[in-house]
Short mmCIF file of C-alpha atoms in Angstrom, two decimals:
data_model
loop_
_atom_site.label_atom_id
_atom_site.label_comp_id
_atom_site.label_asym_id
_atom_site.label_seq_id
_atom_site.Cartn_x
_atom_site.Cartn_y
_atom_site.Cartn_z
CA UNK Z 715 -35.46 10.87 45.43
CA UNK Z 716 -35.00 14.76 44.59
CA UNK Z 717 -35.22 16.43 41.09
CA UNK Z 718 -31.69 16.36 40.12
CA UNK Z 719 -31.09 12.52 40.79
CA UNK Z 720 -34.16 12.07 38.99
CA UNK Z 721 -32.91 13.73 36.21
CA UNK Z 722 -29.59 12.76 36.30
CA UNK Z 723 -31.23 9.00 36.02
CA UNK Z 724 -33.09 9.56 33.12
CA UNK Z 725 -30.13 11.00 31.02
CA UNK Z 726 -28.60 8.02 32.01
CA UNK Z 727 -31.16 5.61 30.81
CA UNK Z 728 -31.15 7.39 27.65
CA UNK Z 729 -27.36 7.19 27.04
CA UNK Z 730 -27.78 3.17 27.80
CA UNK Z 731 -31.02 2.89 25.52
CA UNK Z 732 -28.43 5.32 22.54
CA UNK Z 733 -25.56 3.08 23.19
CA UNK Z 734 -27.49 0.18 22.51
CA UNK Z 735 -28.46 1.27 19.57
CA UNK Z 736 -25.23 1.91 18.26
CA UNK Z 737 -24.17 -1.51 19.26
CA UNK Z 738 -27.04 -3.24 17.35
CA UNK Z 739 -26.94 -0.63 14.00
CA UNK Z 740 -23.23 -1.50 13.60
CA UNK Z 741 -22.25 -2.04 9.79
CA UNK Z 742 -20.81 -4.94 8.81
CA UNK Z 743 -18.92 -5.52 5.26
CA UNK Z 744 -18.57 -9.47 4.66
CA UNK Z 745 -16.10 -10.29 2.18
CA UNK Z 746 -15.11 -13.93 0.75
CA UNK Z 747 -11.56 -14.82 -0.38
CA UNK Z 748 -11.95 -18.45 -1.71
CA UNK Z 749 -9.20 -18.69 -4.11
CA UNK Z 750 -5.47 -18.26 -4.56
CA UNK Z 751 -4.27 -15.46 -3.37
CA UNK Z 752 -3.17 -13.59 -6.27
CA UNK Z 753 -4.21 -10.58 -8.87
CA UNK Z 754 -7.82 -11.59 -8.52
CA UNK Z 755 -8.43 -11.88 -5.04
CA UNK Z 756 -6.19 -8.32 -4.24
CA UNK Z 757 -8.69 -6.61 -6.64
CA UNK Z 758 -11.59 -8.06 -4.84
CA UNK Z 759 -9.97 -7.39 -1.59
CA UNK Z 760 -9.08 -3.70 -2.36
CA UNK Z 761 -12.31 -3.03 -3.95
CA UNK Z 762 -13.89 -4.22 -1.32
CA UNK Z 763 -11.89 -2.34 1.73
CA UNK Z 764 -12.58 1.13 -0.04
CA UNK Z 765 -16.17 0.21 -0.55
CA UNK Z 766 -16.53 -1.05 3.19
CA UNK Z 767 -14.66 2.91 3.95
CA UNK Z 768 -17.84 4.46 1.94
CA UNK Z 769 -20.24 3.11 3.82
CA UNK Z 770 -18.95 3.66 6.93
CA UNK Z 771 -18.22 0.26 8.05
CA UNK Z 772 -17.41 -0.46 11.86
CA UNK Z 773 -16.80 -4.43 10.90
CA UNK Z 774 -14.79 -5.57 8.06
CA UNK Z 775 -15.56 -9.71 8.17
CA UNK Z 776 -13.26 -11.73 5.68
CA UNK Z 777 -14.42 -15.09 4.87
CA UNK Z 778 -11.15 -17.14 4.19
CA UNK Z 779 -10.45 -20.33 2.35
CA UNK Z 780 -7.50 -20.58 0.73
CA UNK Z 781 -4.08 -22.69 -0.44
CA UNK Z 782 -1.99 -19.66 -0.40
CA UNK Z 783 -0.38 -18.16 -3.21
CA UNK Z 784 1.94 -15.17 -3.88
CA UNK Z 785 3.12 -13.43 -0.99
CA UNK Z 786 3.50 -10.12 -2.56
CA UNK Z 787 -0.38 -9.71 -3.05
CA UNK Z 788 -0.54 -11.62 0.65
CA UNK Z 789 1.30 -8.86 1.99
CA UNK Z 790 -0.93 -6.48 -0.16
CA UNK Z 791 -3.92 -7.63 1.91
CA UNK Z 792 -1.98 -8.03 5.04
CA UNK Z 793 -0.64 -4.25 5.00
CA UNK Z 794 -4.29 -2.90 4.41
CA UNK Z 795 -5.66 -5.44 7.16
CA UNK Z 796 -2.87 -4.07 9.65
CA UNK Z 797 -3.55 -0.12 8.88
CA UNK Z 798 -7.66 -0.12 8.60
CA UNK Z 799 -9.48 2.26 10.54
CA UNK Z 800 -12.08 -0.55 11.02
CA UNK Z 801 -12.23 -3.75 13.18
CA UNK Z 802 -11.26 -6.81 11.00
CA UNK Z 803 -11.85 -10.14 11.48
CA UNK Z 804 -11.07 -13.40 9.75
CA UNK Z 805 -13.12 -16.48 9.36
CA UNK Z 806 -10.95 -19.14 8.79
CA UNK Z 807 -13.86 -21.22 6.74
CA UNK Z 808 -11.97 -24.20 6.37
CA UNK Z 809 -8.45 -23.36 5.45
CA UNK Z 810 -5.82 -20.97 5.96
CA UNK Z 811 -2.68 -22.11 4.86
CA UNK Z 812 0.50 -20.18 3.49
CA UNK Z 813 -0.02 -16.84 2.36
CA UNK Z 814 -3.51 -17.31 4.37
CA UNK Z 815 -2.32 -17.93 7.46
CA UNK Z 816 -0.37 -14.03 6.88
CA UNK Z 817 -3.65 -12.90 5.86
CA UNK Z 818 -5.20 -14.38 8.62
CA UNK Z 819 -2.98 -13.25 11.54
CA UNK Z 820 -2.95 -9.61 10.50
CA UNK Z 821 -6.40 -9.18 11.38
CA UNK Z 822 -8.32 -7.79 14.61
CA UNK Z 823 -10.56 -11.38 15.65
CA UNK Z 824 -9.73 -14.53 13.62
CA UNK Z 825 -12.42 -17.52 13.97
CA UNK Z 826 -12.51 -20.69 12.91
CA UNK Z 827 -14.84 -22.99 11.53
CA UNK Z 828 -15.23 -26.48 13.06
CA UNK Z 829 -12.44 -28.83 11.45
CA UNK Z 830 -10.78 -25.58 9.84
CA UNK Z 831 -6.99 -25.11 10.09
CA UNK Z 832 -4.26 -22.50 9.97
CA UNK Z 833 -0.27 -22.69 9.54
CA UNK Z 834 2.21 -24.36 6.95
CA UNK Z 835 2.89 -20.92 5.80
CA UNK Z 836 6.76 -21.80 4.27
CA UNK Z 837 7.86 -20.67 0.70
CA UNK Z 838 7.39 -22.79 -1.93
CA UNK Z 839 7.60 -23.09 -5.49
CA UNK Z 840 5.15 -24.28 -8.26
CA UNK Z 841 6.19 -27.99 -7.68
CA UNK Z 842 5.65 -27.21 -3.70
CA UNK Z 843 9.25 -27.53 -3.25
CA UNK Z 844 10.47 -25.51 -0.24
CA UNK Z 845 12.70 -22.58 -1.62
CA UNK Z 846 15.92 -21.15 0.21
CA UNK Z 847 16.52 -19.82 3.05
CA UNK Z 848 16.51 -16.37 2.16
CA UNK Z 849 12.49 -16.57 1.04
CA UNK Z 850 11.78 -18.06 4.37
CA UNK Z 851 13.89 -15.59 6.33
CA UNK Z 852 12.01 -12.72 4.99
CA UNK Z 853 8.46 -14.40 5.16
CA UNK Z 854 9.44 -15.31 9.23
CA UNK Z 855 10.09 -11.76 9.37
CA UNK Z 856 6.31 -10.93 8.26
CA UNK Z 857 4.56 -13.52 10.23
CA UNK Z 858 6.75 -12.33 13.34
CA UNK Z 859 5.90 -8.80 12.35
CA UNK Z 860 2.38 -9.57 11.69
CA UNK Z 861 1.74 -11.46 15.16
CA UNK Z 862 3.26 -8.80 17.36
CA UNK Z 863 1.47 -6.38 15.50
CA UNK Z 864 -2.09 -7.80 16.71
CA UNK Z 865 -0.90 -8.80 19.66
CA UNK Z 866 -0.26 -12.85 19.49
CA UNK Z 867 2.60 -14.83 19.83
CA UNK Z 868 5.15 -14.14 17.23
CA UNK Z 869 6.78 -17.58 18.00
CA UNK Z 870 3.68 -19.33 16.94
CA UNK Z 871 4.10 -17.38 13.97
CA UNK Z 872 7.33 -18.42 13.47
CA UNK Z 873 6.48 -22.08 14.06
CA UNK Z 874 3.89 -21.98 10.63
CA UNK Z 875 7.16 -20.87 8.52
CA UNK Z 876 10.39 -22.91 10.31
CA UNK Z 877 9.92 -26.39 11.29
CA UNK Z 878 13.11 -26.11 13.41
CA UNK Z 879 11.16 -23.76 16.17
CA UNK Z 880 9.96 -26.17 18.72
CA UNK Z 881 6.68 -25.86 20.26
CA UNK Z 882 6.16 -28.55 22.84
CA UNK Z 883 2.43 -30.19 22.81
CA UNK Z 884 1.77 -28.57 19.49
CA UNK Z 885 4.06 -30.12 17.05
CA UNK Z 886 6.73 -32.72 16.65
CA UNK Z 887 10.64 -30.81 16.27
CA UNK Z 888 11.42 -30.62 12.72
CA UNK Z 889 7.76 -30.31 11.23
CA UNK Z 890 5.83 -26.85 10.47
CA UNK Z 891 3.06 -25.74 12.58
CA UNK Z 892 -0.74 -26.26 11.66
CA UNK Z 893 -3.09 -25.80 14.04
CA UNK Z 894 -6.87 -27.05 13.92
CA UNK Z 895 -9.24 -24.86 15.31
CA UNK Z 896 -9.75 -26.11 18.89
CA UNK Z 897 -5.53 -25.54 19.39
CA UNK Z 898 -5.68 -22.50 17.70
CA UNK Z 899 -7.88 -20.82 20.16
CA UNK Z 900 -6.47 -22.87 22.88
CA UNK Z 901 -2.82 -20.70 22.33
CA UNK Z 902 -4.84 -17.87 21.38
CA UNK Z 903 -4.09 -17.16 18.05
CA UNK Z 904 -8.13 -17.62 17.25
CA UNK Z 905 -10.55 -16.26 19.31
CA UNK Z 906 -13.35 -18.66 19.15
CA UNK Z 907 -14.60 -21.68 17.09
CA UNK Z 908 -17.90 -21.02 15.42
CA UNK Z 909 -20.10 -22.41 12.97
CA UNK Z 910 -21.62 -19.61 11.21
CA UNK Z 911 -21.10 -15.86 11.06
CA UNK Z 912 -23.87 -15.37 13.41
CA UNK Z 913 -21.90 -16.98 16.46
CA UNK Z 914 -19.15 -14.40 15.37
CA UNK Z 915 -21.70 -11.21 15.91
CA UNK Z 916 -22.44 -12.64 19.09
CA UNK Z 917 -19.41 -13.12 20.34
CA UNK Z 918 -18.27 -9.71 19.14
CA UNK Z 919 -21.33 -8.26 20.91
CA UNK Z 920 -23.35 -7.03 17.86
CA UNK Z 921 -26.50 -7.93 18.03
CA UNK Z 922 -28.56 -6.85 15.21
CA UNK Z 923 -25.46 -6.24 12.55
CA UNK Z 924 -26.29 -4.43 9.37
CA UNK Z 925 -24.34 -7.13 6.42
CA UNK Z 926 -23.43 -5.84 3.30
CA UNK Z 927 -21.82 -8.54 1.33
CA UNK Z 928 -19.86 -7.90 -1.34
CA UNK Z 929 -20.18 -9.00 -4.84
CA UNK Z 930 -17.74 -9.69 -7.15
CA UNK Z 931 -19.19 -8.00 -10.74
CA UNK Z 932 -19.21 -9.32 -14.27
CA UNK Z 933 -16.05 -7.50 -15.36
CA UNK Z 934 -14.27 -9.06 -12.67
CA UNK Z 935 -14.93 -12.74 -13.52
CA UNK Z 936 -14.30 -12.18 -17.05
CA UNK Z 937 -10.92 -10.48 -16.16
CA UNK Z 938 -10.56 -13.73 -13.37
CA UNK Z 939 -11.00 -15.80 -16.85
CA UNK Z 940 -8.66 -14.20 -19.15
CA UNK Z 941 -6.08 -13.75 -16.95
CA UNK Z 942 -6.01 -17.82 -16.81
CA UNK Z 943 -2.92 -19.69 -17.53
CA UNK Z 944 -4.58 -22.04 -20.14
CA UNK Z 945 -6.72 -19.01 -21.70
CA UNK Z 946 -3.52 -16.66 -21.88
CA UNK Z 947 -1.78 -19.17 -23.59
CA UNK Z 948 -4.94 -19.53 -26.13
CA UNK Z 949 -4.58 -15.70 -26.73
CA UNK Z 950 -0.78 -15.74 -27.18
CA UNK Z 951 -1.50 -18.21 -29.93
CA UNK Z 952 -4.05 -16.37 -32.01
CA UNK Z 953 -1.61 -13.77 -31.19
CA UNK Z 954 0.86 -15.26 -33.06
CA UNK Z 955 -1.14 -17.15 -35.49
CA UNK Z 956 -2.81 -14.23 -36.53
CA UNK Z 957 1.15 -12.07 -37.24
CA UNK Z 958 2.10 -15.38 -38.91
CA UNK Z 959 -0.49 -15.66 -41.22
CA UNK Z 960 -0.87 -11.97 -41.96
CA UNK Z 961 2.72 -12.05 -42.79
CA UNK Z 962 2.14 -14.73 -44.65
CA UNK Z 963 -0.78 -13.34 -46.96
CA UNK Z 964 0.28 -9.56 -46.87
CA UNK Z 965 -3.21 -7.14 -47.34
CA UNK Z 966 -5.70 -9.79 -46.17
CA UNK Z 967 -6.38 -8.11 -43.00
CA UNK Z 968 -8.35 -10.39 -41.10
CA UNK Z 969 -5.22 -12.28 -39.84
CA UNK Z 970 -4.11 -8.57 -38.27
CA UNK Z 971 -7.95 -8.07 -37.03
CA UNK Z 972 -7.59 -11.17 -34.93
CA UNK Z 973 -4.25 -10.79 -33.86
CA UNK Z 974 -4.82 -7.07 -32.57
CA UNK Z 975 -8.21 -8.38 -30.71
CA UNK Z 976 -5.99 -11.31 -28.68
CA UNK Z 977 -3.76 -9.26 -27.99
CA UNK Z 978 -6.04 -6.68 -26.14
CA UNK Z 979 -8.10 -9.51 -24.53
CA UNK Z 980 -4.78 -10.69 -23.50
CA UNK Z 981 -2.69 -7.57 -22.18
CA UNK Z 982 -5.97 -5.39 -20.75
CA UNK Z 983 -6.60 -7.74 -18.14
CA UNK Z 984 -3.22 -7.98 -16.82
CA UNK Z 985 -2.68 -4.45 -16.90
CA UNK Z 986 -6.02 -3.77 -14.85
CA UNK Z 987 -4.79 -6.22 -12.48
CA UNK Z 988 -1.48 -4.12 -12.24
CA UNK Z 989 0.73 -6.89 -14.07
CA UNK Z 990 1.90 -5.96 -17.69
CA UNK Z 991 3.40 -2.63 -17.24
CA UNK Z 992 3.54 -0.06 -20.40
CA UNK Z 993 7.37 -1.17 -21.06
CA UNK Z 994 6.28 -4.77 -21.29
CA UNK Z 995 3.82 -3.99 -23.57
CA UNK Z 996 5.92 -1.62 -25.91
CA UNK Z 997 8.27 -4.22 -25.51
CA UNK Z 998 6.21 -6.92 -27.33
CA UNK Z 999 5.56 -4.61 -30.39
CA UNK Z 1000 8.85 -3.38 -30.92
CA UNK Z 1001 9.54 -7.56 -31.21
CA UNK Z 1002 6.56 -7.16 -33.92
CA UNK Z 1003 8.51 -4.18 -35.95
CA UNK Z 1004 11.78 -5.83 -35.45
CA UNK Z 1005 10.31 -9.00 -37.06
CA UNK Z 1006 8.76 -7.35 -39.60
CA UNK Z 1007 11.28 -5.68 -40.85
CA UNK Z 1008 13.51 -8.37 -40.48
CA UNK Z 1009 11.06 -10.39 -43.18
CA UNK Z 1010 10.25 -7.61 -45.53
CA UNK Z 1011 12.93 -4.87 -45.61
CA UNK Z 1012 16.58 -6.87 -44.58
CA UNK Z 1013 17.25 -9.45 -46.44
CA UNK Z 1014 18.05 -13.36 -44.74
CA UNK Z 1015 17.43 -14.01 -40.96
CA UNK Z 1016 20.15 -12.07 -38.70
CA UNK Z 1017 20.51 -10.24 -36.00
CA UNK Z 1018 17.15 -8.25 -35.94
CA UNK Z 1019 15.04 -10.63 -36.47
CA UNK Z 1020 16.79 -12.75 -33.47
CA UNK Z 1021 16.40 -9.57 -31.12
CA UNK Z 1022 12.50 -9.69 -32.39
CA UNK Z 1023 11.75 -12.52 -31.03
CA UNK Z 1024 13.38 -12.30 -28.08
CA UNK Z 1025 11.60 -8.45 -27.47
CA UNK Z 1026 8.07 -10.32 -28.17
CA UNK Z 1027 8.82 -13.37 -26.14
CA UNK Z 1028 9.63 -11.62 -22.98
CA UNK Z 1029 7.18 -8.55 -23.40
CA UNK Z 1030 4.51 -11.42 -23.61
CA UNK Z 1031 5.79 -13.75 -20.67
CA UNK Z 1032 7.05 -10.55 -18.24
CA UNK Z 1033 3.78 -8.95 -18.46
CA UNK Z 1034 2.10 -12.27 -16.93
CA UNK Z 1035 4.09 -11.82 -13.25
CA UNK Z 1036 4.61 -9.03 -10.56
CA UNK Z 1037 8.49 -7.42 -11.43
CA UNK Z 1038 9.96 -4.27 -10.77
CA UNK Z 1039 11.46 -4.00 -13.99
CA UNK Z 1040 13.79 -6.74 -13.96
CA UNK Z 1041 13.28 -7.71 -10.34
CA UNK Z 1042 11.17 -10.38 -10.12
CA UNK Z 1043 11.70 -11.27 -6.06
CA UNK Z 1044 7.74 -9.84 -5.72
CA UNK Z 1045 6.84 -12.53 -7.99
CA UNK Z 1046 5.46 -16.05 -7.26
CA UNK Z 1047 8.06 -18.27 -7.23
CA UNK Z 1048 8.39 -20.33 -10.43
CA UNK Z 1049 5.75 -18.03 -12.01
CA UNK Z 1050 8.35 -16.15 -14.53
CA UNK Z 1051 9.53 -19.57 -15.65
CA UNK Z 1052 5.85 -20.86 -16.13
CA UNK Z 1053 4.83 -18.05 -17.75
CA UNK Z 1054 8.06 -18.13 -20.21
CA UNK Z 1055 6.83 -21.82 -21.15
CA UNK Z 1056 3.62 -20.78 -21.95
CA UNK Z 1057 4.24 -18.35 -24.35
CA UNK Z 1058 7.33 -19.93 -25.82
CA UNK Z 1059 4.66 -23.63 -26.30
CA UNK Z 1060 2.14 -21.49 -27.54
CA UNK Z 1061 4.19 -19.72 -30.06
CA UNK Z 1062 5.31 -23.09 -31.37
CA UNK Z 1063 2.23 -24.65 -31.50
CA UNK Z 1064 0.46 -21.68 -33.31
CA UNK Z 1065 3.40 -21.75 -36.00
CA UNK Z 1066 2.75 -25.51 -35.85
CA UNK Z 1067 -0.97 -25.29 -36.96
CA UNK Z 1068 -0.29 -22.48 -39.23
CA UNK Z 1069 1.84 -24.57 -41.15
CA UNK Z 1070 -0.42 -27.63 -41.31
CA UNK Z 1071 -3.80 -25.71 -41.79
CA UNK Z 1072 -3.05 -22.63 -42.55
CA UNK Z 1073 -3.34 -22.57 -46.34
CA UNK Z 1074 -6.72 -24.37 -46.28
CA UNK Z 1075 -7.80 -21.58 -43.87
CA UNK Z 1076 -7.00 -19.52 -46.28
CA UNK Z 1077 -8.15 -20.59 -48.95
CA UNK Z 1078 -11.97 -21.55 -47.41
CA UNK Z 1079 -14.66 -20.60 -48.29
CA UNK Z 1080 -15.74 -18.77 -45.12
CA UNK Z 1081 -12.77 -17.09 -44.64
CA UNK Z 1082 -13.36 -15.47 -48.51
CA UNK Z 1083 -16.45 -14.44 -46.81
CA UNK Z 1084 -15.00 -12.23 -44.25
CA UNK Z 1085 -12.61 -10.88 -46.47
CA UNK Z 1086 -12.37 -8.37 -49.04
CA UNK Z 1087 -10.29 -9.17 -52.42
CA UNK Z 1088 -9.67 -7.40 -55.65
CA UNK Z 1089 -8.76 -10.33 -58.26
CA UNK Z 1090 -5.57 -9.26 -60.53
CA UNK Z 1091 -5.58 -10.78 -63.45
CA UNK Z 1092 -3.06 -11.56 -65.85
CA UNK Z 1093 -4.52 -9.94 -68.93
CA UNK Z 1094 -4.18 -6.41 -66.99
CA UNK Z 1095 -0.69 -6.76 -66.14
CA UNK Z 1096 -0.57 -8.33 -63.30
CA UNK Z 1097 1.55 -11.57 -62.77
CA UNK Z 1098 1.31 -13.87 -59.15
CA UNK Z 1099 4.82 -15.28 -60.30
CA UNK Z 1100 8.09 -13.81 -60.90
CA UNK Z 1101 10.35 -15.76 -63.71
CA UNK Z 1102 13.66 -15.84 -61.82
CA UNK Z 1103 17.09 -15.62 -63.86
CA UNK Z 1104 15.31 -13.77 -66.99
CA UNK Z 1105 14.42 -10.21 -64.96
CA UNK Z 1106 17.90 -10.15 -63.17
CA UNK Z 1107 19.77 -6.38 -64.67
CA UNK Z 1108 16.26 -5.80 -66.86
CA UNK Z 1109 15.49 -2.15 -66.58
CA UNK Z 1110 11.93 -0.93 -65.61
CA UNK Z 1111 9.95 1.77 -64.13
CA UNK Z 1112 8.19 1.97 -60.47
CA UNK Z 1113 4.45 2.11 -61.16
CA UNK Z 1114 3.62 2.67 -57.25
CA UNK Z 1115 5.97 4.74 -54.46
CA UNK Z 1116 8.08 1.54 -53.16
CA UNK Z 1117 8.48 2.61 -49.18
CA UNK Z 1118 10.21 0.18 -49.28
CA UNK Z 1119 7.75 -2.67 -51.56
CA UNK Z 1120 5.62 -2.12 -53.99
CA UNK Z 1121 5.03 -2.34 -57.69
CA UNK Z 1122 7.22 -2.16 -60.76
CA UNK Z 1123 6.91 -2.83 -64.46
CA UNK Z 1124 8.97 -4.61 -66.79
CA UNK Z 1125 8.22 -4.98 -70.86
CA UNK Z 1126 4.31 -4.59 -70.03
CA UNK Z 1127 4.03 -6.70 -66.94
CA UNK Z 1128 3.49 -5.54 -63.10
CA UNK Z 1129 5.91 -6.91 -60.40
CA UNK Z 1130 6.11 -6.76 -56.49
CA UNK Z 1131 9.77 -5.24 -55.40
CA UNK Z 1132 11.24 -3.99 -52.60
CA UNK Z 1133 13.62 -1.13 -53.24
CA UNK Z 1134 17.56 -1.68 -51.38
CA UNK Z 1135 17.96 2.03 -50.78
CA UNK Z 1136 14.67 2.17 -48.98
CA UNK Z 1137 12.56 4.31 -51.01
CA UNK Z 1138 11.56 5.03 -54.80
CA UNK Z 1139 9.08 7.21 -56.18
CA UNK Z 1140 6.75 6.18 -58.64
CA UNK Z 1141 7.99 6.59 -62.80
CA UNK Z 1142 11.53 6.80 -61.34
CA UNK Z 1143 13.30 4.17 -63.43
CA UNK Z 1144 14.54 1.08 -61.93
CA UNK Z 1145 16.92 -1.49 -62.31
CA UNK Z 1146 16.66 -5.19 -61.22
CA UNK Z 1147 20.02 -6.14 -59.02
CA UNK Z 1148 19.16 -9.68 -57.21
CA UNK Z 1149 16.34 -11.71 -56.69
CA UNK Z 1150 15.48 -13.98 -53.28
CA UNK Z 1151 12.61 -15.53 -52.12
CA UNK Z 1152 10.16 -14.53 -54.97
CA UNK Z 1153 10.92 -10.60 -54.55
CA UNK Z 1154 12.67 -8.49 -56.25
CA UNK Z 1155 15.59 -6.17 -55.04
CA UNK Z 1156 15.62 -3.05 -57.29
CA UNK Z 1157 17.52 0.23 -57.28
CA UNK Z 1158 17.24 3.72 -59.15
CA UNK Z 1159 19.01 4.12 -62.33
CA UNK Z 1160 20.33 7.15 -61.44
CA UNK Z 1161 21.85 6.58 -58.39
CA UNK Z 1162 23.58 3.95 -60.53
CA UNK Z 1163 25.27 6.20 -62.94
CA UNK Z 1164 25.65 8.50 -59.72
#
């Protein structure tokens, strides 16, 4: 053996010895999806992904188990599964069905745990009713797009959306396709059927993998919990309770407090998670103004205060589900009308309890506690009652600016009024022209001889 095939030998066994190195310091990023798919488990997902691209990763595992869920966030995660830089595999750890089985079939390697399954992946709506053709026309169209993409069968894809594809020795004509694990890998749609993630480095040929796993922080589960149907609809109530009852006990403040802290702990979340949009959310509180003024500037119950409610009932439920404005195709199915019944019971109900307890809340003792009142008393002019027919066309003066309520005097004693031109400044003289619902309507005396 001469010098140069000596040396050519040894710079061979040195690139073997390197490139085994690489194989066994190979990062790894393990990431579980156990839940719906949905707001939560696309933040996870994308947080996740970027943090996988900081470190480098060669491996991106995701650990599936899921129902489904929305297809717009499935096709979030299936769009960043198809374009990453980094080998991606799926392990199917139990189920896979719906938007999962998307997920699923966009990635690199997908494995499946013993008694796992994939498939049933039609369009359906909250009740699990199958919705029309067009929904499963379009989601064929991803699974089709998704299979070819990596490489599999795109009929077989097909099969887990329309039951009318026939697959012979897989399943019956007229059903939709799951597969268990052993017939998954058998048409090749899974690679292997494993028992642990170490069979899957294996079988990928990494043999000392690097795993970072990646965990889901506290801000994440308490946005998970308070973007929750049931606590949502707890929010929306002290939402409303709180406008109700500030409403109904003008200067309190506390109502307002508790209100404004609902409503943050209800529309942060959801905007973090890409949902309630800033329209939505101006929406709601020009449904606040319009009701406000509709109580304490025009008098009755007309058109504004109609258009109020409507404003604050669909800034509330639209900001709970994916739209475009007013497209809502990206949405769940059945989600806008779920959402619309939650805030629409839990408006009623918090109106409900006001009524019932409300006044007793009020008038607690711990509730005194938290709030701060000056006490008006009679003997310094100051009146909690207004005699009705006897201050009708009595003259006065305005004691306080009246933008458009505020204070007045008549022979000695202080009243609340609410001026019908909008404003009065204080010592202008007033006159009283009507009086509803324990106010008083008052206008300048001037602009009366005007």
């Amino acid at each position: 053996m001469n010098k140069f095939t000596k040396t050519f030998l040894t710079i061979l066994f040195l690139m073997s010895c390197f490139a085994i190195t690489a194989v066994q310091a190979q990062e790894v990023y393990h990431v579980r999806i156990h839940d719906e798919i949905g707001p939560a488990a696309w933040r996870t997902f994308d947080k996740a992904t970027k943090r996988a691209s900081e470190l480098k990763s060669a491996y991106l595992l995701v650990e599936l188990n899921t129902f489904g869920g929305a297809v717009n966030y499935a096709d979030s995660i299936r769009s960043r599964l198809l374009n990453s830089p980094m080998k991606t595999v799926v392990y199917i750890n139990h189920n896979a069905a719906s938007a999962g089985a998307l997920i699923a079939m966009a990635s690199d390697y997908i494995y499946m745990q013993k008694g796992a399954s994939i498939g049933a992946a039609s369009v359906v709506d909250a009740k699990g009713e199958v919705l029309p053709e067009k929904y499963q026309s379009y989601m064929r169209g991803l699974m089709r797009a998704t299979a070819e993409a990596k490489g599999r069968d795109p009929k077989i894809a097909e099969a887990f959306v329309d039951p009318s594809v026939s697959i012979p020795n897989l399943k019956p004509d007229g059903k939709l396709l799951t597969m268990t694990a052993d017939e998954a890998v058998k048409a090749g749609v899974a690679k292997a059927e494993v028992s642990a993630n170490k069979e899957i480095f294996i079988d990928l040929g990494i043999r000392k993998p690097t795993v970072t796993v990646h965990e889901v922080g506290m801000i994440d589960n308490i946005i998970g919990f308070l973007i929750n149907p049931v606590v949502s609809g707890a929010l929306i109530l002290l939402i409303i309770g709180g406008i109700y009852a500030e409403m109904q006990t003008p200067g309190i403040g506390f109502a307002l407090a508790v209100a404004l802290i609902a409503g943050a702990l209800f529309f942060a979340p959801l905007y973090m998670e890409g949902l309630a949009a800033h329209w939505e959310i101006a929406l709601f509180f020009i449904g606040v103004i319009l009701i406000a003024l509709e109580i304490f500037v025009i008098p009755g119950f007309g058109v504004t205060g109609i258009l109020g409610i409507i404003c604050l009932v669909c800034g509330l439920a639209f900001s709970m589900v994916s739209n475009d404005y007013f497209d809502f195709k990206l949405a769940h199915p059945g989600m806008l009308f779920n959402s619309f019944l939650i805030v629409i019971g839990s408006m009623f109900l918090a109106v409900i309890l006001m009524v019932i307890f409300g006044k007793n809340i009020l008038k607690s003792s711990a509730f005194k506690r938290l709030v701060l009142e000056d006490e008006q008393k009679s003997d310094q002019g100051y009146t909690s009652s207004v005699s009705k027919a006897d201050l009708l066309h009595k003259q006065g003066v305005a004691k306080t600016v009246l933008r458009p309520s505020g204070k007045i005097e008549i022979d000695g004693v202080w009243y609340d009024a609410v001026a019908l031109d909008g404003f009065i400044d204080a010592g202008d003289l007033i006159y009283v022209e009507k009086h509803e619902n324990y106010n008083l309507f008052v206008r300048k005396i001037e602009e009366l001889k005007g």
